[in-house]
C-alpha cells in the first residue's frame, strides 16, 4: 500500500467544523515532512480555528523535489503526448467522482460557500479537460521551405517546472498550470498557498490514482523560503506565479535573474463602467454578484463602479440587492483576521475622507466565530482615496462619479492594474467604444466577472501580469514548452538556390 492510499477522504458534508490530516510535502510519490520540522496551523475561516497544519519547506526540500522531478522527467518526456493526456482524462473522471469531497475541502480551508467552491472545482475540471485535449491542438508543423528542404517544428518540454499559487482558489489555480505543463512532458512542482494547502493533497492523490508516474507531480509546502528556493534552483526551467502584484513582481525578478522563463499574474482593481441606458435588473444583480462573490476575494471581482452621469436608479438597485444578501449563507467568510481588519480600515478611511457608506458591512457577521466582512458600498470615492487606488480584496465596491464615458475610460486607464474591466449598457456602440479603449486584458459587456473560459486564455495586462501571454489555453502550453525547428534535406537538388 502506498502512503497516499492512507490519506483519508475529507469527511465534511456541511459547514460544521472538522479536523483533517496535516499537509506534508508530496515528493517522488511519498508524503514527507519538511527538513525544518516546522509547521504552521491551517485555519478554517468560518470557525477561526485550525483544521490542520502545514509543513514549512526550505531549500533542502525544494532540492529534494527538484531531484525527484528531474529523474522522473527523463522517462516522462519519452511518453507520447497522447498517452500523457490519458492521465488527465482519468483525472477528470476522478475529480467528477469526488466533486463533493473536493468542494467541501475548498469550503473548509478557504471559506467559500459550497456553491462557489463547487463552481471553482468544476472550472478546475474544465482546465483538466483542456489539458487532455492537447494532443488534438498541439500537433507540430511541417513545410517544404525550399526545393528539397523541409522544416518541421514541434514543441518540446522544458524539464522541471514549478507553479506558485494564492489562497483564493486552492484547486482551480493549480489546474490553470499543471495540465498543460505535464501533458506537455514536464515534471511539475507545486507550491500552494500555505493558507490553503489541503486541496493539493487531494490533487496529488488523484493524479497518482490516475496513473501519473511518481515524481512527475510534486508538492512542496511553505511560504517565502520555499518560493525563494524555487526561484533560485538551477534545475527548474520555468515558473508560473499567481498572487498579489507586490509578490508577483519580486518573484518575476528573482526567477528571471536565475535564468528561468517566468509568467507572474498579480493583483487587480477592476473597474465596471455603468452608463445611464444600462439594464437595471441585469446590472444590479451582476455587479453585486461580481463584488460579493467569494467574499470579494477574486482577482476578477468588481472593485470600482464608475457611474457615468445619472445612474442613481441603478445604484439604488445595487444597494438594495447588496443589503439583502445573507452573510454566512450567500456570502462566506474572508480568509483571516488580518483581511477582516484591512477591509475595515479601508472603509473607515474612505468615510473619514468624505465617501458616503451606502451599504455598511462593518461588524456584520455570518457566525460568532471566524472572519467576516459583509457587502459594503462606498459612494463619492475619489482618486486620492486608497479605496480607489488599492486592491482591498474583499466585498467592498467603491463608486466613483464621472460625467462622460471618456472620463470613465480615462479613470480606468489611470489605474495601474489591468486585469479586468466591464461596461454595462444596452448600446452596442457604447460597448464597442469602451471595450476597445480600456486598459485591461479581460473585458466584459454586461458581465462582471469576464473570465475567458477554455480554450481562451486567462491573463491581465499592466501591473496585473509580468511576463508574456496568458496562463491558460494554448498560451499556457506554449509557456511550458519550447519550439524545436528541424531543417532537413535528403538529396542534392539540380536547380540549386541559396538554401539548397
Ligand atoms: P500572495 O501574493 O500573498 O501569495 C501568493 C503566493 O506567494 C503564496 O503561495 C505565498 O506563499 C507566496 N508568497 C507570499 N509572500 C511572498 C514573498 N514575499 N516572497 C515570495 N513568495 C511569497 O497572494 P494571496 O494573498 O495568497 O492571494 C491573493 C492575491 O492573489 C490577490 O492580490 C489577487 O488579486 C491575486 N490573484 C491574482 C490572480 C490573477 O489571475 N491575476 C488570480 C488569483 C489571485
XYZ file of C-alpha atoms and ligand atoms in Angstrom:
544
model
C 0.000 0.000 0.000
C 1.464 3.369 -0.941
C 1.400 6.167 1.587
C -1.080 8.181 -0.458
C -3.693 5.484 -0.025
C -3.568 6.215 3.687
C -4.803 9.785 3.080
C -8.383 9.674 4.360
C -11.322 11.093 2.451
C -12.247 14.585 3.623
C -15.354 13.791 5.645
C -17.271 17.090 5.796
C -20.601 17.447 4.015
C -21.670 20.581 5.891
C -20.094 23.734 7.320
C -19.657 22.032 10.717
C -16.068 22.113 11.881
C -13.919 19.046 11.206
C -10.215 18.400 11.527
C -8.089 16.979 8.740
C -4.663 15.362 8.346
C -1.510 17.525 8.355
C -0.363 18.765 4.956
C 3.025 17.205 4.218
C 5.148 17.537 1.123
C 4.469 15.110 -1.734
C 7.798 14.216 -3.276
C 8.504 11.262 -5.547
C 5.203 9.613 -4.615
C 5.737 9.886 -0.840
C 4.283 12.096 1.882
C 7.279 13.592 3.672
C 7.905 16.151 6.404
C 9.900 19.291 5.696
C 13.556 19.290 6.717
C 12.926 22.209 9.099
C 10.441 20.170 11.132
C 8.376 23.348 11.369
C 4.637 23.582 10.829
C 2.015 26.315 10.988
C -1.747 25.946 11.542
C -4.228 25.898 8.638
C -7.338 27.743 9.727
C -10.953 27.190 8.791
C -12.007 30.844 8.245
C -15.664 30.194 9.103
C -14.721 28.850 12.541
C -11.488 30.773 13.119
C -9.616 27.711 14.322
C -7.118 25.229 12.920
C -8.425 22.288 10.934
C -4.930 21.111 10.041
C -1.293 22.144 9.960
C 1.159 22.532 7.107
C 4.889 21.901 6.898
C 7.249 24.790 6.129
C 9.806 23.880 3.490
C 13.092 25.465 2.516
C 15.954 24.953 0.067
C 16.634 21.358 1.137
C 13.035 20.285 0.452
C 12.911 22.118 -2.872
C 16.143 20.415 -3.883
C 14.713 17.026 -2.945
C 11.621 17.705 -5.067
C 13.696 19.033 -7.970
C 15.912 15.924 -7.964
C 12.884 13.608 -7.982
C 11.255 15.669 -10.738
C 14.426 15.704 -12.825
C 14.690 11.923 -12.657
C 11.001 11.427 -13.478
C 11.236 13.880 -16.377
C 13.708 11.708 -18.265
C 11.161 8.952 -18.812
C 8.007 11.124 -18.821
C 9.302 13.191 -21.751
C 9.587 9.977 -23.803
C 5.946 9.002 -23.229
C 3.913 10.040 -26.316
C 1.696 13.057 -25.691
C -1.453 11.036 -26.414
C -0.533 8.686 -23.574
C 0.369 11.558 -21.260
C -3.046 13.058 -21.936
C -4.777 9.837 -20.865
C -3.820 10.586 -17.251
C -5.830 13.788 -17.458
C -8.889 12.067 -18.980
C -8.746 9.815 -15.944
C -8.152 12.754 -13.568
C -11.281 14.451 -14.938
C -13.304 11.318 -14.227
C -11.878 11.049 -10.699
C -12.496 14.715 -9.932
C -16.094 14.308 -11.080
C -16.418 11.242 -8.867
C -15.020 13.209 -5.885
C -16.640 16.552 -6.724
C -18.421 16.868 -3.371
C -15.361 15.928 -1.349
C -13.155 18.373 -3.259
C -15.754 21.141 -2.952
C -16.201 20.747 0.818
C -12.441 20.710 1.202
C -12.238 24.067 -0.604
C -15.068 25.403 1.567
C -13.343 24.383 4.786
C -9.851 25.608 4.042
C -10.756 28.725 2.066
C -14.177 29.732 3.400
C -16.135 29.906 0.134
C -19.785 28.926 0.371
C -20.323 25.451 -1.036
C -21.899 26.623 -4.319
C -18.844 28.789 -5.037
C -16.455 26.013 -4.023
C -18.237 23.578 -6.340
C -18.086 26.083 -9.209
C -14.352 26.535 -8.642
C -13.725 22.776 -8.756
C -15.828 22.484 -11.922
C -13.749 25.223 -13.503
C -10.644 23.279 -12.464
C -12.103 20.226 -14.201
C -12.571 22.329 -17.338
C -8.838 23.096 -17.247
C -8.079 19.390 -16.912
C -10.324 18.790 -19.925
C -8.305 21.335 -21.890
C -5.057 19.608 -20.914
C -6.480 16.263 -22.011
C -7.399 17.773 -25.390
C -3.865 18.998 -26.134
C -2.901 16.159 -28.481
C -5.620 17.455 -30.834
C -4.348 21.015 -30.737
C -0.614 20.692 -30.269
C 0.489 18.858 -33.399
C 3.692 20.263 -34.845
C 4.083 21.870 -38.270
C 5.936 20.792 -41.404
C 6.625 22.761 -44.602
C 8.833 22.400 -47.640
C 10.634 25.730 -47.296
C 12.895 25.401 -50.308
C 13.390 22.809 -53.050
C 14.026 19.512 -51.272
C 14.381 21.271 -47.922
C 11.819 20.655 -45.200
C 11.380 22.475 -41.943
C 9.456 20.900 -39.081
C 8.610 22.489 -35.764
C 7.463 20.684 -32.663
C 7.082 21.596 -29.013
C 9.500 20.046 -26.587
C 9.107 20.070 -22.798
C 11.374 22.281 -20.721
C 12.210 19.842 -17.932
C 11.420 20.579 -14.296
C 8.960 23.455 -13.907
C 7.101 24.960 -10.953
C 3.921 26.812 -10.030
C 3.191 29.042 -7.031
C -0.433 29.676 -6.182
C -2.551 32.003 -3.979
C -5.107 31.289 -1.258
C -8.277 32.178 -3.128
C -8.709 29.119 -5.410
C -6.957 26.110 -3.847
C -7.886 23.605 -6.584
C -8.621 25.766 -9.621
C -5.489 27.914 -9.884
C -3.038 24.970 -9.703
C -5.090 23.489 -12.552
C -4.524 26.635 -14.645
C -0.913 25.492 -14.867
C -0.380 21.838 -14.231
C -2.326 20.093 -17.054
C -0.560 21.936 -19.887
C 2.820 21.578 -18.170
C 2.513 17.845 -17.503
C 0.763 16.876 -20.744
C 3.488 18.967 -22.419
C 6.006 16.476 -21.000
C 7.413 18.368 -17.992
C 7.725 17.333 -14.346
C 5.954 19.816 -12.081
C 6.498 21.157 -8.555
C 3.535 22.950 -6.962
C 3.959 25.365 -4.066
C 0.396 26.090 -2.927
C -0.538 28.893 -0.574
C 0.321 27.887 2.977
C -3.140 29.165 3.941
C -4.898 26.522 1.776
C -2.541 23.561 1.330
C -5.116 20.759 1.557
C -6.567 20.825 -1.965
C -3.165 19.966 -3.377
C -3.028 16.827 -1.182
C -6.135 15.600 -2.955
C -4.798 16.562 -6.370
C -1.622 14.578 -5.683
C -3.629 11.591 -4.564
C -5.962 11.730 -7.572
C -3.068 12.093 -10.017
C -1.468 9.016 -8.517
C -4.756 7.133 -8.842
C -4.999 8.356 -12.444
C -1.710 6.627 -13.171
C 0.804 9.510 -13.201
C 4.287 8.102 -12.549
C 5.867 9.164 -9.271
C 7.996 12.278 -9.343
C 6.137 13.883 -12.270
C 3.950 15.889 -9.866
C 5.369 17.058 -6.537
C 4.082 19.415 -3.868
C 6.326 21.490 -1.656
C 4.533 23.482 1.049
C 5.650 26.649 2.748
C 5.988 30.395 2.314
C 8.721 32.830 1.329
C 11.661 30.430 1.894
C 10.140 27.768 -0.327
C 9.373 30.308 -3.064
C 12.857 31.804 -2.958
C 14.409 28.337 -3.154
C 12.254 27.541 -6.207
C 13.287 30.815 -7.883
C 16.968 30.082 -7.242
C 17.095 26.367 -8.056
C 19.181 25.793 -11.162
C 17.287 22.695 -12.317
C 13.940 24.498 -12.523
C 13.500 25.883 -16.023
C 10.250 27.840 -15.824
C 7.855 29.101 -13.189
C 4.355 30.484 -13.112
C 3.091 32.521 -10.181
C -0.385 33.721 -9.263
C -0.823 36.090 -6.320
C -0.539 39.736 -5.343
C 1.251 42.285 -7.533
C 3.860 43.025 -4.879
C 4.956 39.391 -4.701
C 4.463 38.729 -8.442
C 6.976 41.479 -9.195
C 9.522 40.101 -6.697
C 9.169 36.511 -7.876
C 9.315 37.527 -11.547
C 12.582 39.419 -10.993
C 14.196 36.733 -8.846
C 13.279 33.853 -11.149
C 14.301 35.757 -14.292
C 17.637 36.676 -12.690
C 18.231 32.944 -12.247
C 17.573 32.445 -15.970
C 14.058 30.999 -15.819
C 11.087 31.678 -18.092
C 8.623 33.472 -15.839
C 4.921 34.256 -16.028
C 3.617 36.012 -12.925
C -0.003 37.071 -12.527
C -0.663 39.772 -9.945
C -3.481 41.618 -8.254
C -6.300 43.685 -9.677
C -8.556 46.694 -9.254
C -11.321 46.000 -11.740
C -13.419 48.940 -12.953
C -17.036 48.412 -14.019
C -18.405 51.269 -16.116
C -22.175 51.823 -15.848
C -23.917 54.159 -18.305
C -27.497 55.503 -17.980
C -29.026 53.120 -20.554
C -27.859 50.008 -18.650
C -30.490 47.344 -17.936
C -31.220 47.952 -14.246
C -32.003 44.401 -13.077
C -29.216 42.734 -15.062
C -26.669 45.324 -13.961
C -27.606 45.303 -10.280
C -27.573 41.518 -9.980
C -24.399 41.179 -11.975
C -22.427 43.924 -10.221
C -23.399 42.614 -6.790
C -22.518 39.019 -7.750
C -19.171 40.290 -9.007
C -18.117 42.269 -5.928
C -19.551 39.938 -3.273
C -18.870 36.507 -4.866
C -16.206 34.553 -2.950
C -16.436 37.402 -0.405
C -14.760 39.699 -2.926
C -11.599 37.587 -2.853
C -11.286 37.092 -6.604
C -8.825 38.768 -8.927
C -11.813 39.219 -11.292
C -14.089 40.818 -8.675
C -15.670 44.229 -9.273
C -13.849 46.770 -7.179
C -14.698 50.198 -8.623
C -18.038 51.144 -10.158
C -17.591 54.088 -12.480
C -21.000 55.776 -12.563
C -21.403 57.763 -15.783
C -23.937 60.614 -15.481
C -27.331 59.963 -13.963
C -27.346 56.295 -12.866
C -28.835 56.620 -9.378
C -31.654 54.254 -10.355
C -29.035 51.522 -10.991
C -27.119 52.348 -7.803
C -30.346 52.123 -5.760
C -30.937 48.636 -7.172
C -27.328 47.626 -6.372
C -27.735 48.975 -2.839
C -30.971 47.024 -2.331
C -29.566 43.776 -3.711
C -26.305 44.009 -1.709
C -28.233 44.715 1.530
C -30.431 41.651 1.009
C -27.577 39.092 0.945
C -27.434 36.773 3.961
C -23.933 36.727 5.392
C -22.898 33.176 6.238
C -25.293 31.635 3.723
C -24.938 33.596 0.482
C -21.587 35.132 1.405
C -18.754 33.228 3.065
C -16.094 34.442 5.491
C -12.880 36.203 4.495
C -9.622 34.307 4.763
C -8.228 35.579 8.070
C -8.345 38.172 10.822
C -5.823 40.439 9.072
C -8.064 40.580 5.963
C -11.151 41.413 8.024
C -9.268 44.228 9.739
C -7.769 45.523 6.482
C -11.229 45.849 4.898
C -12.488 47.727 7.946
C -9.579 50.164 7.787
C -10.235 50.974 4.108
C -13.913 51.673 4.763
C -13.171 53.775 7.881
C -10.595 55.804 5.998
C -12.794 56.378 2.937
C -15.603 57.552 5.212
C -13.233 59.909 7.009
C -12.114 61.302 3.662
C -15.698 62.082 2.657
C -17.094 58.949 0.985
C -20.655 58.006 1.876
C -21.193 54.445 3.139
C -24.352 53.380 1.261
C -24.197 49.794 2.487
C -22.156 49.134 5.631
C -20.679 45.657 6.097
C -18.566 46.517 9.128
C -19.274 44.325 12.140
C -21.853 42.163 10.364
C -21.023 38.512 10.879
C -22.194 35.191 9.489
C -21.322 33.324 12.694
C -19.988 34.198 16.154
C -16.537 32.813 15.266
C -14.436 33.250 12.163
C -13.600 36.226 9.978
C -16.367 38.195 8.338
C -16.979 41.285 6.287
C -20.405 41.929 4.788
C -21.076 43.673 1.446
C -20.138 47.339 1.563
C -20.848 50.074 -0.982
C -18.994 53.399 -0.815
C -20.258 56.348 -2.857
C -18.358 59.512 -3.758
C -14.955 57.820 -3.771
C -12.283 59.970 -5.398
C -8.928 59.250 -6.966
C -6.942 60.401 -3.945
C -8.544 57.775 -1.692
C -6.860 54.412 -1.033
C -10.311 52.857 -1.653
C -9.860 53.770 -5.332
C -6.143 53.027 -5.604
C -5.542 49.831 -3.641
C -6.711 46.275 -4.054
C -8.924 45.785 -0.970
C -9.657 42.130 -1.875
C -12.953 41.985 -0.032
C -16.658 42.641 -0.736
C -16.243 46.413 -0.978
C -17.469 48.385 -4.012
C -16.179 51.942 -4.451
C -18.354 54.203 -6.614
C -16.589 56.994 -8.487
C -18.847 59.545 -10.247
C -17.930 60.910 -13.694
C -19.845 62.865 -16.343
C -18.878 61.152 -19.596
C -17.844 57.785 -20.999
C -14.476 59.292 -21.982
C -13.866 60.364 -18.363
C -14.754 56.832 -17.243
C -12.272 55.302 -19.671
C -9.565 57.796 -18.650
C -10.119 56.938 -14.974
C -9.880 53.198 -15.694
C -6.726 53.794 -17.715
C -5.063 55.681 -14.846
C -5.395 52.607 -12.641
C -2.077 50.762 -12.881
C -3.676 47.321 -12.752
C -5.168 45.794 -15.899
C -6.818 42.514 -15.079
C -10.489 43.001 -15.956
C -12.958 45.735 -16.807
C -16.621 45.718 -17.826
C -19.200 48.018 -19.309
C -22.934 47.913 -18.586
C -25.004 49.271 -21.447
C -27.757 48.317 -23.876
C -25.951 50.141 -26.691
C -23.664 48.151 -28.966
C -21.872 51.316 -29.999
C -21.065 52.280 -26.389
C -19.950 48.706 -25.661
C -17.640 48.668 -28.662
C -16.234 52.117 -27.825
C -15.423 51.140 -24.236
C -14.138 47.599 -24.828
C -11.693 48.910 -27.425
C -10.250 51.546 -25.082
C -9.981 50.195 -21.541
C -6.550 49.070 -20.307
C -7.480 45.533 -19.292
C -6.649 42.089 -20.602
C -10.131 40.671 -19.912
C -13.126 42.830 -20.753
C -16.829 42.182 -20.190
C -20.006 43.543 -21.708
C -22.769 43.267 -19.100
C -20.621 40.606 -17.376
C -18.937 41.448 -14.079
C -16.537 38.501 -13.996
C -15.398 38.234 -17.629
C -13.331 35.065 -17.249
C -12.418 33.827 -20.735
C -13.328 30.144 -20.466
C -11.292 27.425 -22.155
C -9.975 27.381 -24.827
C -9.495 31.168 -24.447
C -6.530 32.160 -22.303
C -6.693 33.848 -18.888
C -4.399 36.795 -18.240
C -4.433 40.507 -17.489
C -2.263 43.427 -18.537
C -0.045 46.063 -16.921
C 0.566 45.564 -13.172
C -1.716 42.540 -13.187
C 0.795 40.435 -15.094
C 4.556 40.219 -15.532
C 5.688 38.111 -18.473
C 4.232 37.315 -21.845
C 0.975 35.614 -22.838
C -1.883 34.042 -20.911
C -1.623 31.365 -18.276
C -4.395 29.100 -19.582
C -5.330 27.927 -23.072
C -2.719 27.361 -25.780
C -0.550 30.172 -24.397
C -0.088 28.026 -21.292
C 1.061 25.108 -23.411
C 3.492 27.380 -25.289
C 4.823 28.767 -21.998
C 5.619 25.293 -20.681
C 7.246 24.073 -23.910
C 9.895 25.278 -26.363
C 9.646 25.075 -30.126
C 12.278 22.954 -31.868
C 12.833 23.609 -35.570
C 14.469 20.888 -37.654
C 15.530 21.703 -41.226
C 16.403 18.682 -43.407
C 17.418 17.798 -46.932
C 17.818 14.280 -48.284
C 19.241 14.752 -51.777
C 21.246 17.244 -53.801
C 18.949 19.339 -55.992
C 19.865 20.093 -59.626
C 18.333 23.566 -59.602
C 20.156 24.769 -56.528
C 19.281 28.011 -54.756
C 20.780 29.771 -51.712
C 19.235 27.286 -49.313
C 19.993 24.057 -51.186
P 0.213 36.427 -2.087
O 0.936 37.194 -3.110
O 0.296 36.870 -0.676
O 0.709 34.890 -2.089
C 0.794 34.155 -3.281
C 1.865 33.093 -3.133
O 3.127 33.724 -2.904
C 1.642 32.153 -1.956
O 1.953 30.846 -2.361
C 2.602 32.667 -0.889
O 3.102 31.637 -0.064
C 3.734 33.271 -1.700
N 4.348 34.463 -1.071
C 3.756 35.374 -0.248
N 4.632 36.357 0.063
C 5.787 36.072 -0.572
C 7.056 36.721 -0.653
N 7.308 37.854 -0.002
N 8.021 36.157 -1.409
C 7.790 35.003 -2.075
N 6.599 34.353 -2.031
C 5.614 34.862 -1.295
O -1.311 36.325 -2.569
P -2.569 35.753 -1.778
O -2.927 36.680 -0.677
O -2.373 34.321 -1.492
O -3.684 35.832 -2.928
C -4.417 36.990 -3.213
C -3.800 37.777 -4.336
O -3.696 36.960 -5.495
C -4.648 38.972 -4.758
O -3.789 40.054 -4.988
C -5.304 38.516 -6.041
O -5.692 39.553 -6.915
C -4.229 37.681 -6.618
N -4.737 36.747 -7.613
C -4.486 37.041 -8.909
C -4.986 36.216 -9.898
C -4.737 36.538 -11.339
O -5.093 35.720 -12.181
N -4.171 37.661 -11.684
C -5.736 35.085 -9.555
C -5.949 34.805 -8.209
C -5.445 35.661 -7.241
